Coordinates of C-alpha atoms and ligand atoms in Angstrom, one line a residue:
M1 CA 7.7 15.8 -23.9
N2 CA 5.0 18.6 -24.7
S3 CA 2.6 19.5 -21.9
T4 CA -0.5 17.6 -23.3
T5 CA 1.8 14.5 -23.4
V6 CA 2.8 15.0 -19.9
Y7 CA -0.7 15.5 -18.4
E8 CA -1.9 12.4 -20.4
T9 CA 0.9 10.4 -19.5
V10 CA 0.6 11.2 -15.5
N11 CA -3.1 11.1 -15.8
N12 CA -3.3 7.6 -17.5
T13 CA -0.6 6.1 -14.9
Y14 CA -2.4 7.4 -11.8
S15 CA -5.7 6.3 -13.0
L16 CA -4.2 2.8 -13.5
I17 CA -2.8 3.0 -10.0
A18 CA -6.2 3.9 -8.6
S19 CA -7.8 1.0 -10.6
N20 CA -5.5 -1.4 -9.2
A21 CA -6.2 -0.3 -5.8
E22 CA -9.8 -0.4 -6.4
A23 CA -9.3 -4.0 -7.4
G24 CA -7.7 -4.8 -4.0
K25 CA -4.2 -5.0 -5.7
A26 CA -2.4 -2.3 -3.5
E27 CA 0.4 -3.9 -1.7
E28 CA -0.4 -2.6 1.8
G29 CA 2.9 -3.9 3.3
K30 CA 5.3 -2.3 1.0
N31 CA 3.4 0.8 0.9
S32 CA 3.3 1.2 4.7
Q33 CA 7.1 0.7 4.8
I34 CA 7.5 3.4 2.0
A35 CA 5.3 5.9 4.0
S36 CA 7.0 4.8 7.2
S37 CA 10.1 5.8 5.8
F38 CA 9.0 9.3 5.1
G39 CA 7.7 9.8 8.6
Y40 CA 4.4 8.5 9.0
S41 CA 3.7 6.9 12.3
A42 CA 2.4 3.6 12.7
E43 CA -0.9 5.0 14.4
E44 CA -1.3 7.3 11.4
L45 CA -1.0 4.3 9.0
A46 CA -3.2 2.0 11.2
S47 CA -6.1 4.5 11.0
L48 CA -6.4 4.6 7.1
P49 CA -8.8 2.3 5.2
S50 CA -6.9 -0.3 2.8
G51 CA -6.1 1.4 -0.4
T52 CA -5.5 4.8 1.0
N53 CA -1.8 4.7 1.1
L54 CA -0.6 3.9 -2.1
G55 CA 3.2 4.3 -1.5
L56 CA 3.2 7.3 -3.6
S57 CA 4.3 10.0 -1.2
C58 CA 8.0 11.3 -0.8
G59 CA 7.4 13.1 2.7
N60 CA 4.9 13.8 5.5
P61 CA 3.7 17.5 4.8
L62 CA 1.5 17.4 7.9
A63 CA 4.2 16.1 10.5
T64 CA 5.0 19.9 11.4
A65 CA 2.2 21.9 9.8
N66 CA 0.5 22.3 13.2
L67 CA -3.0 21.8 11.7
K68 CA -5.9 23.1 14.0
P69 CA -9.4 21.7 14.0
D70 CA -11.1 24.9 12.8
E71 CA -8.9 25.5 9.8
T72 CA -9.5 24.9 6.0
L73 CA -6.8 22.7 4.6
V74 CA -6.5 22.1 0.7
D75 CA -4.3 19.0 -0.3
L76 CA -3.2 19.3 -3.8
G77 CA -2.9 16.0 -5.9
S78 CA -4.6 13.9 -3.1
G79 CA -4.1 10.7 -4.7
G80 CA -6.1 7.8 -2.4
G81 CA -6.8 10.4 0.4
L82 CA -3.7 9.6 2.6
D83 CA -2.9 13.3 3.8
C84 CA -6.5 14.2 3.7
L85 CA -7.3 11.3 5.9
V86 CA -4.3 12.0 8.2
A87 CA -5.4 15.6 8.4
A88 CA -8.9 14.7 9.4
R89 CA -7.7 12.3 12.1
Q90 CA -5.5 15.1 13.6
M91 CA -8.6 17.4 13.8
L92 CA -10.7 14.8 15.3
K93 CA -8.1 14.1 18.0
A94 CA -8.1 17.9 18.9
D95 CA -11.7 18.4 18.8
S96 CA -14.7 15.7 18.4
S97 CA -16.5 17.9 16.0
P98 CA -14.1 20.2 14.4
S99 CA -15.3 23.1 12.4
G100 CA -12.6 22.9 9.8
K101 CA -12.8 21.3 6.5
V102 CA -10.3 19.2 4.3
F103 CA -10.4 19.4 0.5
G104 CA -8.4 16.8 -1.6
I105 CA -7.8 18.0 -5.3
D106 CA -6.7 15.5 -7.9
R107 CA -6.8 15.5 -11.7
S108 CA -7.7 11.7 -12.0
E109 CA -11.1 11.0 -12.1
T110 CA -10.3 7.5 -10.9
M111 CA -8.2 8.7 -8.1
V112 CA -11.1 11.0 -6.7
A113 CA -13.5 8.0 -6.6
L114 CA -10.9 5.9 -4.7
A115 CA -10.3 8.7 -2.4
Q116 CA -14.1 9.0 -1.9
R117 CA -14.6 5.5 -1.2
N118 CA -11.8 5.5 1.4
A119 CA -13.3 8.5 3.2
G120 CA -16.5 6.6 3.2
K121 CA -14.9 3.8 5.1
A122 CA -13.0 5.9 7.5
N123 CA -16.0 6.8 10.0
L124 CA -15.6 10.6 9.6
P125 CA -18.3 13.3 10.2
D126 CA -20.3 14.2 7.3
G127 CA -18.8 17.1 5.2
L128 CA -15.3 17.0 7.0
V129 CA -13.4 15.8 3.9
Q130 CA -14.3 16.4 0.2
F131 CA -12.6 15.4 -3.0
I132 CA -12.7 17.4 -6.1
Q133 CA -11.4 16.4 -9.6
A134 CA -9.4 19.4 -10.9
P135 CA -6.0 20.2 -12.2
I136 CA -4.0 21.8 -9.3
S137 CA -3.3 24.8 -11.9
E138 CA -6.9 25.7 -11.9
I139 CA -8.8 25.0 -8.4
P140 CA -12.4 25.6 -8.3
L141 CA -12.3 27.0 -4.6
Q142 CA -12.7 30.7 -3.6
S143 CA -9.8 33.2 -3.2
S144 CA -8.5 33.7 0.5
T145 CA -10.5 30.9 2.1
V146 CA -7.7 28.7 3.0
D147 CA -5.4 28.3 6.1
L148 CA -3.1 25.4 5.2
I149 CA -2.0 23.9 1.8
V150 CA -0.3 20.9 1.8
S151 CA 1.0 18.6 -1.3
N152 CA 2.9 15.4 -1.4
C153 CA 5.1 14.6 -4.5
V154 CA 2.8 16.0 -7.0
I155 CA 4.1 19.4 -8.3
N156 CA 7.1 17.7 -10.0
L157 CA 4.3 15.9 -12.1
V158 CA 3.0 19.3 -13.5
P159 CA 4.4 20.4 -16.8
D160 CA 7.1 23.1 -16.3
E161 CA 5.3 25.9 -18.2
D162 CA 2.2 25.3 -15.7
K163 CA 4.2 25.1 -12.4
P164 CA 4.2 28.9 -11.8
I165 CA 0.6 28.9 -12.2
V166 CA 0.4 26.3 -9.1
F167 CA 2.3 28.7 -7.0
K168 CA -0.2 31.5 -7.8
E169 CA -3.1 29.2 -7.3
M170 CA -1.7 28.5 -3.9
H171 CA -1.2 32.4 -3.1
R172 CA -4.9 33.1 -4.5
L173 CA -6.4 30.5 -2.2
L174 CA -4.4 31.3 1.1
K175 CA -5.8 33.9 3.6
P176 CA -3.4 36.3 4.6
G177 CA -1.1 34.7 7.1
G178 CA -2.1 31.2 5.5
R179 CA 0.8 28.7 5.2
V180 CA 2.2 26.2 2.8
A181 CA 3.8 22.7 3.7
V182 CA 4.8 20.9 0.5
S183 CA 6.8 17.6 0.3
D184 CA 8.3 17.2 -3.2
L185 CA 11.3 15.9 -5.0
L186 CA 13.5 18.6 -6.2
A187 CA 16.5 18.2 -8.5
K188 CA 20.0 18.5 -7.5
T189 CA 21.3 19.7 -10.9
Q190 CA 20.0 20.1 -14.4
M191 CA 18.9 16.6 -15.7
P192 CA 20.0 15.4 -19.3
D193 CA 17.4 14.9 -21.8
H194 CA 17.4 11.2 -21.8
I195 CA 16.2 11.3 -18.0
R196 CA 13.7 14.3 -18.6
Q197 CA 12.1 12.5 -21.5
D198 CA 11.6 9.4 -19.8
A199 CA 7.8 8.5 -19.1
A200 CA 8.8 6.1 -16.3
L201 CA 10.8 8.6 -14.5
L202 CA 8.4 11.4 -15.1
C203 CA 5.7 9.2 -13.3
G204 CA 8.1 8.1 -10.6
C205 CA 8.5 11.9 -9.6
L206 CA 12.1 12.3 -10.8
A207 CA 12.2 13.5 -14.2
G208 CA 9.9 16.8 -13.8
A209 CA 11.8 17.7 -10.7
S210 CA 12.6 21.3 -10.5
L211 CA 15.5 23.0 -8.9
V212 CA 15.2 24.9 -5.5
E213 CA 15.9 28.3 -7.3
E214 CA 13.0 27.6 -9.6
Y215 CA 10.5 27.0 -6.7
Q216 CA 11.9 30.0 -4.9
R217 CA 11.3 32.3 -7.9
W218 CA 7.9 30.9 -8.5
F219 CA 7.0 31.4 -5.0
E220 CA 8.2 35.1 -5.0
E221 CA 6.7 35.6 -8.4
A222 CA 3.4 34.4 -7.1
G223 CA 3.5 37.1 -4.2
F224 CA 5.1 35.0 -1.2
Q225 CA 7.8 37.2 0.8
K226 CA 11.1 35.8 0.2
E227 CA 11.7 35.6 3.9
S228 CA 8.8 33.4 4.4
I229 CA 10.0 30.5 2.0
V230 CA 11.9 27.9 3.6
F231 CA 13.6 24.7 1.8
V232 CA 14.5 21.8 4.1
N233 CA 16.4 19.0 2.4
T234 CA 15.1 16.0 4.5
E235 CA 18.0 13.6 3.2
K236 CA 15.6 10.7 2.9
D237 CA 16.7 7.7 0.8
L238 CA 14.8 7.8 -2.3
N239 CA 15.9 4.2 -3.5
V240 CA 13.4 3.0 -0.9
Y241 CA 10.8 2.7 -3.8
Q242 CA 13.1 0.5 -5.8
E243 CA 14.3 -1.4 -2.8
L244 CA 11.0 -2.0 -1.2
A245 CA 8.8 -2.5 -4.1
G246 CA 11.0 -2.8 -7.2
R247 CA 9.7 0.2 -8.9
D248 CA 10.5 3.5 -10.5
G249 CA 10.1 6.2 -7.6
C250 CA 6.4 7.0 -6.7
C251 CA 5.2 5.3 -9.9
A252 CA 3.6 1.8 -9.0
V253 CA 2.8 0.7 -12.6
E254 CA 4.7 1.2 -15.9
P255 CA 3.4 4.1 -17.7
E256 CA 1.7 3.4 -20.8
P257 CA 2.9 5.5 -23.9
V258 CA 0.2 8.0 -24.7
A259 CA 0.3 6.9 -28.4
C260 CA -0.3 3.4 -27.4
A261 CA -3.3 4.3 -25.0
T262 CA -4.9 6.1 -28.0
E263 CA -4.3 3.3 -30.5
K264 CA -5.8 0.9 -28.0
K265 CA -9.1 2.7 -28.0
S266 CA -9.2 2.4 -31.5
A267 CA -7.6 -0.9 -32.7
G268 CA -7.2 -3.0 -29.4
C269 CA -3.4 -2.3 -29.4
C270 CA -1.0 -3.2 -26.5
S271 CA -2.9 -5.7 -24.6
K272 CA -0.6 -7.3 -22.2
D273 CA -0.1 -10.5 -24.1
T274 CA 0.8 -8.9 -27.5
Q275 CA 2.8 -5.8 -27.6
P276 CA 2.9 -4.5 -31.3
K277 CA 5.9 -2.7 -32.3
S278 CA 4.5 0.5 -32.6
C279 CA 3.6 0.7 -28.9
G280 CA 7.0 -1.0 -27.7
A281 CA 8.7 1.7 -29.6
D282 CA 8.3 4.6 -27.2
K283 CA 8.6 2.4 -23.9
P284 CA 10.3 4.3 -21.3
Q285 CA 13.9 3.7 -21.1
S286 CA 14.9 3.9 -17.6
G287 CA 14.5 -0.1 -16.6
G288 CA 14.5 0.9 -13.2
K289 CA 18.0 1.4 -13.0
V290 CA 18.4 5.1 -12.1
D291 CA 19.8 6.1 -8.8
F292 CA 17.4 8.5 -7.5
N293 CA 19.6 9.8 -4.6
E294 CA 21.8 11.0 -7.6
W295 CA 19.4 13.4 -9.1
V296 CA 16.7 14.4 -6.7
A297 CA 16.3 15.0 -2.9
S298 CA 13.2 14.9 -0.9
Y299 CA 12.4 18.5 0.3
Q300 CA 9.8 20.1 2.9
I301 CA 9.0 23.5 1.5
Y302 CA 7.4 26.1 3.7
A303 CA 5.8 29.4 2.8
V304 CA 3.5 31.9 4.6
K305 CA 1.0 34.4 2.7
Ligands
SAM401 C1 2.6 10.8 -6.6 S1 1.0 10.7 -6.7 C2 0.9 11.4 -4.8 C3 -0.5 11.2 -4.2 C4 -0.7 11.5 -2.9 N1 -0.3 13.0 -2.5 C5 0.1 10.6 -1.7 O1 1.1 11.0 -1.2 O2 -0.4 9.6 -1.6 C6 0.5 12.0 -7.5 C7 -0.9 12.4 -7.4 O3 -1.1 13.7 -8.0 C8 -2.2 13.7 -9.0 N2 -1.8 14.6 -10.1 C9 -0.9 14.6 -10.9 N3 -0.7 15.9 -11.6 C10 -1.8 16.5 -11.2 C11 -2.4 17.8 -11.6 N4 -1.6 18.6 -12.5 N5 -3.3 18.2 -11.2 C12 -4.0 17.6 -9.8 N6 -3.6 16.3 -9.7 C13 -2.6 15.8 -10.3 C14 -2.0 12.1 -9.6 O4 -3.4 11.9 -10.1 C15 -1.9 11.3 -8.2 O5 -3.0 11.1 -7.8

Protein backbone atom coordinates (compact mmCIF):
# COMPACT_ATOMS: atom_id res chain seq x y z
CA MET A 1 0.00 0.00 0.00
CA ASN A 2 1.41 3.40 -0.87
CA SER A 3 1.25 6.18 1.66
CA THR A 4 -1.70 7.96 0.01
CA THR A 5 -3.74 4.75 0.24
CA VAL A 6 -2.74 4.24 3.88
CA TYR A 7 -3.79 7.79 4.81
CA GLU A 8 -7.10 7.52 2.92
CA THR A 9 -7.98 4.05 4.20
CA VAL A 10 -7.21 4.99 7.80
CA ASN A 11 -9.02 8.31 7.55
CA ASN A 12 -12.15 6.81 5.91
CA THR A 13 -12.29 4.05 8.48
CA TYR A 14 -11.87 6.16 11.60
CA SER A 15 -14.23 8.83 10.25
CA LEU A 16 -16.86 6.11 9.84
CA ILE A 17 -16.23 4.94 13.41
CA ALA A 18 -16.73 8.54 14.58
CA SER A 19 -19.96 8.90 12.56
CA ASN A 20 -21.30 5.67 14.05
CA ALA A 21 -20.49 6.93 17.55
CA GLU A 22 -22.12 10.28 16.74
CA ALA A 23 -25.23 8.31 15.73
CA GLY A 24 -25.22 6.59 19.13
CA LYS A 25 -23.99 3.27 17.72
CA ALA A 26 -20.86 2.93 19.93
CA GLU A 27 -20.97 -0.29 21.95
CA GLU A 28 -20.34 1.27 25.34
CA GLY A 29 -20.26 -1.95 27.39
CA LYS A 30 -17.77 -3.73 25.13
CA ASN A 31 -15.68 -0.61 24.74
CA SER A 32 -15.46 -0.26 28.52
CA GLN A 33 -14.34 -3.86 28.84
CA ILE A 34 -11.63 -3.29 26.22
CA ALA A 35 -10.39 -0.12 27.96
CA SER A 36 -10.48 -1.84 31.39
CA SER A 37 -8.34 -4.64 30.02
CA PHE A 38 -5.72 -2.01 29.06
CA GLY A 39 -5.69 -0.47 32.54
CA TYR A 40 -8.33 2.28 32.69
CA SER A 41 -10.08 2.40 36.06
CA ALA A 42 -13.85 2.15 36.45
CA GLU A 43 -13.76 5.70 37.88
CA GLU A 44 -11.95 7.07 34.81
CA LEU A 45 -14.36 5.38 32.41
CA ALA A 46 -17.45 6.44 34.37
CA SER A 47 -16.36 10.10 34.12
CA LEU A 48 -16.51 10.07 30.29
CA PRO A 49 -19.54 11.12 28.21
CA SER A 50 -20.88 8.28 26.06
CA GLY A 51 -19.13 8.02 22.70
CA THR A 52 -15.76 9.13 24.11
CA ASN A 53 -14.20 5.72 24.72
CA LEU A 54 -14.58 3.96 21.37
CA GLY A 55 -12.65 0.84 22.39
CA LEU A 56 -9.76 1.88 20.14
CA SER A 57 -6.95 1.98 22.69
CA CYS A 58 -4.14 -0.53 23.25
CA GLY A 59 -2.78 0.76 26.56
CA ASN A 60 -3.20 3.57 29.08
CA PRO A 61 -0.42 6.12 28.43
CA LEU A 62 -1.53 8.39 31.29
CA ALA A 63 -1.39 5.69 33.95
CA THR A 64 2.22 6.42 34.90
CA ALA A 65 2.80 9.77 33.15
CA ASN A 66 2.56 11.81 36.38
CA LEU A 67 0.66 14.66 34.70
CA LYS A 68 0.60 17.91 36.70
CA PRO A 69 -2.19 20.51 36.59
CA ASP A 70 0.07 23.25 35.23
CA GLU A 71 1.44 21.18 32.35
CA THR A 72 0.73 21.30 28.61
CA LEU A 73 -0.16 17.91 27.16
CA VAL A 74 -0.53 16.87 23.53
CA ASP A 75 -2.35 13.65 22.59
CA LEU A 76 -1.37 12.35 19.14
CA GLY A 77 -4.42 10.78 17.45
CA SER A 78 -6.96 11.76 20.09
CA GLY A 79 -9.96 9.85 18.64
CA GLY A 80 -13.18 10.50 20.59
CA GLY A 81 -11.18 12.31 23.28
CA LEU A 82 -10.55 9.41 25.70
CA ASP A 83 -7.08 10.39 26.92
CA CYS A 84 -7.65 14.15 26.65
CA LEU A 85 -10.69 13.95 28.91
CA VAL A 86 -8.98 11.54 31.33
CA ALA A 87 -6.02 13.97 31.43
CA ALA A 88 -8.35 16.90 32.12
CA ARG A 89 -9.96 14.97 35.00
CA GLN A 90 -6.52 14.18 36.44
CA MET A 91 -5.61 17.89 36.32
CA LEU A 92 -8.91 18.89 37.93
CA LYS A 93 -8.44 16.34 40.69
CA ALA A 94 -5.12 17.96 41.59
CA ASP A 95 -6.29 21.58 41.18
CA SER A 96 -9.85 22.84 40.69
CA SER A 97 -8.66 25.55 38.28
CA PRO A 98 -5.65 24.08 36.52
CA SER A 99 -3.42 26.42 34.53
CA GLY A 100 -2.35 23.63 32.16
CA LYS A 101 -3.75 22.83 28.74
CA VAL A 102 -4.66 19.67 26.84
CA PHE A 103 -4.44 19.47 23.04
CA GLY A 104 -5.86 16.54 21.06
CA ILE A 105 -4.58 16.15 17.50
CA ASP A 106 -6.45 14.01 14.97
CA ARG A 107 -6.43 13.87 11.19
CA SER A 108 -10.09 12.92 10.88
CA GLU A 109 -12.45 15.90 10.78
CA THR A 110 -15.36 13.72 11.94
CA MET A 111 -13.33 12.39 14.87
CA VAL A 112 -12.36 15.93 15.92
CA ALA A 113 -16.02 17.01 15.77
CA LEU A 114 -16.97 14.02 17.95
CA ALA A 115 -14.21 14.77 20.48
CA GLN A 116 -15.31 18.42 20.66
CA ARG A 117 -18.88 17.36 21.28
CA ASN A 118 -17.73 14.97 24.02
CA ALA A 119 -15.58 17.64 25.67
CA GLY A 120 -18.59 19.97 25.59
CA LYS A 121 -20.58 17.42 27.60
CA ALA A 122 -17.81 16.82 30.14
CA ASN A 123 -18.33 19.93 32.26
CA LEU A 124 -14.76 21.17 31.96
CA PRO A 125 -13.42 24.69 32.49
CA ASP A 126 -13.39 26.74 29.27
CA GLY A 127 -10.22 26.34 27.24
CA LEU A 128 -8.75 23.43 29.23
CA VAL A 129 -9.10 20.98 26.32
CA GLN A 130 -8.78 21.83 22.63
CA PHE A 131 -8.96 19.51 19.62
CA ILE A 132 -7.11 20.30 16.39
CA GLN A 133 -7.58 18.60 13.03
CA ALA A 134 -4.06 17.87 11.73
CA PRO A 135 -1.77 14.97 10.84
CA ILE A 136 0.57 14.04 13.68
CA SER A 137 3.47 14.49 11.25
CA GLU A 138 2.65 18.21 10.97
CA ILE A 139 1.25 19.63 14.19
CA PRO A 140 0.30 23.32 14.19
CA LEU A 141 1.72 24.10 17.66
CA GLN A 142 4.84 26.05 18.60
CA SER A 143 8.20 24.40 19.26
CA SER A 144 9.38 23.77 22.85
CA THR A 145 5.97 24.46 24.42
CA VAL A 146 4.83 20.99 25.55
CA ASP A 147 5.56 19.10 28.81
CA LEU A 148 4.02 15.74 27.99
CA ILE A 149 3.17 13.95 24.74
CA VAL A 150 0.90 10.93 24.91
CA SER A 151 -0.50 8.73 22.17
CA ASN A 152 -2.63 5.62 22.23
CA CYS A 153 -2.47 3.14 19.35
CA VAL A 154 -1.91 5.69 16.58
CA ILE A 155 1.72 5.82 15.37
CA ASN A 156 1.34 2.34 13.84
CA LEU A 157 -1.31 3.87 11.52
CA VAL A 158 1.15 6.33 9.95
CA PRO A 159 2.78 5.21 6.68
CA ASP A 160 6.33 3.92 7.32
CA GLU A 161 8.05 6.72 5.39
CA ASP A 162 6.37 9.36 7.61
CA LYS A 163 6.92 7.67 10.98
CA PRO A 164 10.39 9.25 11.50
CA ILE A 165 8.76 12.66 11.02
CA VAL A 166 6.32 11.95 13.87
CA PHE A 167 9.28 11.36 16.24
CA LYS A 168 10.86 14.63 15.03
CA GLU A 169 7.56 16.42 15.72
CA MET A 170 7.54 15.04 19.27
CA HIS A 171 11.08 16.31 19.84
CA ARG A 172 10.31 19.69 18.28
CA LEU A 173 7.21 20.26 20.43
CA LEU A 174 8.70 19.22 23.78
CA LYS A 175 10.35 21.64 26.18
CA PRO A 176 13.78 20.52 27.39
CA GLY A 177 13.01 17.86 30.03
CA GLY A 178 9.60 17.23 28.44
CA ARG A 179 8.50 13.63 28.26
CA VAL A 180 6.83 11.09 25.99
CA ALA A 181 4.44 8.36 27.17
CA VAL A 182 3.13 6.38 24.23
CA SER A 183 1.06 3.20 24.08
CA ASP A 184 1.32 1.38 20.79
CA LEU A 185 1.43 -2.04 19.20
CA LEU A 186 4.93 -3.06 18.11
CA ALA A 187 5.78 -5.97 15.83
CA LYS A 188 7.41 -9.08 17.29
CA THR A 189 8.93 -9.90 13.93
CA GLN A 190 8.89 -8.70 10.31
CA MET A 191 5.39 -9.43 8.99
CA PRO A 192 4.71 -11.12 5.66
CA ASP A 193 3.32 -9.08 2.79
CA HIS A 194 -0.18 -10.58 2.91
CA ILE A 195 -0.53 -9.15 6.44
CA ARG A 196 1.17 -5.81 5.74
CA GLN A 197 -1.12 -5.20 2.74
CA ASP A 198 -4.35 -6.11 4.54
CA ALA A 199 -6.54 -3.00 4.99
CA ALA A 200 -8.50 -4.43 7.93
CA LEU A 201 -5.29 -5.35 9.76
CA LEU A 202 -3.81 -1.94 8.97
CA CYS A 203 -6.80 -0.13 10.46
CA GLY A 204 -6.85 -2.69 13.28
CA CYS A 205 -3.38 -1.43 14.32
CA LEU A 206 -1.53 -4.64 13.41
CA ALA A 207 -0.26 -4.42 9.81
CA GLY A 208 1.50 -1.07 10.27
CA ALA A 209 3.25 -2.02 13.50
CA SER A 210 7.01 -1.37 13.59
CA LEU A 211 9.81 -3.19 15.40
CA VAL A 212 11.24 -1.94 18.75
CA GLU A 213 14.57 -1.29 16.95
CA GLU A 214 12.84 0.97 14.43
CA TYR A 215 11.17 3.09 17.14
CA GLN A 216 14.49 3.24 19.01
CA ARG A 217 16.28 4.46 15.86
CA TRP A 218 13.60 7.06 15.02
CA PHE A 219 13.68 8.42 18.61
CA GLU A 220 17.46 8.74 18.48
CA GLU A 221 17.46 10.26 15.00
CA ALA A 222 14.91 12.82 16.24
CA GLY A 223 17.32 13.89 19.01
CA PHE A 224 16.22 11.88 22.10
CA GLN A 225 19.10 10.52 24.20
CA LYS A 226 19.47 6.74 23.96
CA GLU A 227 19.48 6.37 27.78
CA SER A 228 16.13 8.16 28.11
CA ILE A 229 14.20 5.79 25.85
CA VAL A 230 12.43 2.88 27.57
CA PHE A 231 10.24 0.14 26.08
CA VAL A 232 7.98 -1.93 28.34
CA ASN A 233 6.11 -4.89 26.87
CA THR A 234 2.85 -4.91 28.87
CA GLU A 235 2.09 -8.47 27.70
CA LYS A 236 -1.61 -7.62 27.43
CA ASP A 237 -3.83 -10.08 25.57
CA LEU A 238 -4.50 -8.48 22.17
CA ASN A 239 -7.23 -10.87 21.16
CA VAL A 240 -9.59 -8.97 23.49
CA TYR A 241 -10.87 -6.97 20.52
CA GLN A 242 -11.89 -10.17 18.76
CA GLU A 243 -13.13 -11.91 21.90
CA LEU A 244 -15.09 -8.99 23.36
CA ALA A 245 -16.26 -7.18 20.24
CA GLY A 246 -15.73 -9.64 17.35
CA ARG A 247 -13.49 -7.33 15.37
CA ASP A 248 -10.01 -6.90 13.88
CA GLY A 249 -7.98 -5.12 16.56
CA CYS A 250 -8.78 -1.50 17.30
CA CYS A 251 -10.84 -1.20 14.12
CA ALA A 252 -14.57 -1.10 14.90
CA VAL A 253 -15.75 -1.17 11.28
CA GLU A 254 -14.58 -2.98 8.17
CA PRO A 255 -12.44 -0.60 6.10
CA GLU A 256 -13.96 0.40 2.82
CA PRO A 257 -11.42 -0.03 0.02
CA VAL A 258 -10.23 3.38 -1.15
CA ALA A 259 -11.06 2.61 -4.79
CA CYS A 260 -14.58 1.79 -3.69
CA ALA A 261 -14.97 4.96 -1.66
CA THR A 262 -13.87 6.97 -4.70
CA GLU A 263 -16.21 5.10 -7.06
CA LYS A 264 -19.08 5.53 -4.62
CA LYS A 265 -18.74 9.30 -4.84
CA SER A 266 -19.14 9.21 -8.61
CA ALA A 267 -21.28 6.14 -9.32
CA GLY A 268 -23.06 5.15 -6.12
CA CYS A 269 -20.90 2.03 -5.83
CA CYS A 270 -20.75 -0.26 -2.85
CA SER A 271 -23.95 0.46 -0.96
CA LYS A 272 -24.59 -2.04 1.83
CA ASP A 273 -27.12 -3.98 -0.28
CA THR A 274 -25.28 -4.31 -3.57
CA GLN A 275 -21.53 -4.93 -3.61
CA PRO A 276 -20.29 -4.60 -7.21
CA LYS A 277 -17.38 -6.89 -8.08
CA SER A 278 -15.01 -3.98 -8.64
CA CYS A 279 -15.37 -3.06 -5.00
CA GLY A 280 -15.44 -6.54 -3.47
CA ALA A 281 -12.25 -7.42 -5.37
CA ASP A 282 -9.93 -5.53 -3.04
CA LYS A 283 -11.79 -6.35 0.15
CA PRO A 284 -9.53 -7.07 3.14
CA GLN A 285 -8.40 -10.67 3.35
CA SER A 286 -8.00 -11.19 7.08
CA GLY A 287 -11.55 -12.34 7.85
CA GLY A 288 -10.82 -11.59 11.52
CA LYS A 289 -8.90 -14.84 12.01
CA VAL A 290 -5.43 -13.50 12.76
CA ASP A 291 -3.92 -14.19 16.18
CA PHE A 292 -2.79 -10.70 17.22
CA ASN A 293 -0.60 -12.07 20.01
CA GLU A 294 1.47 -13.92 17.43
CA TRP A 295 2.50 -10.78 15.54
CA VAL A 296 2.38 -7.79 17.86
CA ALA A 297 2.63 -6.78 21.51
CA SER A 298 1.29 -3.79 23.43
CA TYR A 299 4.12 -1.53 24.59
CA GLN A 300 4.43 1.45 26.89
CA ILE A 301 7.16 3.62 25.43
CA TYR A 302 8.81 6.44 27.38
CA ALA A 303 11.39 9.07 26.43
CA VAL A 304 12.64 12.38 27.78
CA LYS A 305 13.94 15.34 25.73
C1 LIG B 1 -6.90 3.50 17.01
S1 LIG B 1 -7.58 5.11 17.07
C2 LIG B 1 -7.06 5.63 18.70
C3 LIG B 1 -7.86 6.79 19.22
C4 LIG B 1 -7.53 7.22 20.65
N1 LIG B 1 -6.13 7.45 20.81
C5 LIG B 1 -8.02 6.19 21.63
O1 LIG B 1 -7.22 5.51 22.26
O2 LIG B 1 -9.24 6.09 21.78
C6 LIG B 1 -6.55 6.03 16.00
C7 LIG B 1 -6.88 7.51 15.88
O3 LIG B 1 -5.77 8.16 15.25
C8 LIG B 1 -6.21 8.99 14.20
N2 LIG B 1 -5.12 9.02 13.20
C9 LIG B 1 -4.68 8.01 12.43
N3 LIG B 1 -3.64 8.39 11.68
C10 LIG B 1 -3.41 9.68 11.99
C11 LIG B 1 -2.46 10.65 11.54
N4 LIG B 1 -1.53 10.35 10.62
N5 LIG B 1 -2.51 11.89 12.07
C12 LIG B 1 -3.45 12.21 13.01
N6 LIG B 1 -4.37 11.34 13.46
C13 LIG B 1 -4.35 10.09 12.96
C14 LIG B 1 -7.49 8.35 13.70
O4 LIG B 1 -8.31 9.28 13.03
C15 LIG B 1 -8.10 7.82 15.00
O5 LIG B 1 -8.90 8.78 15.63
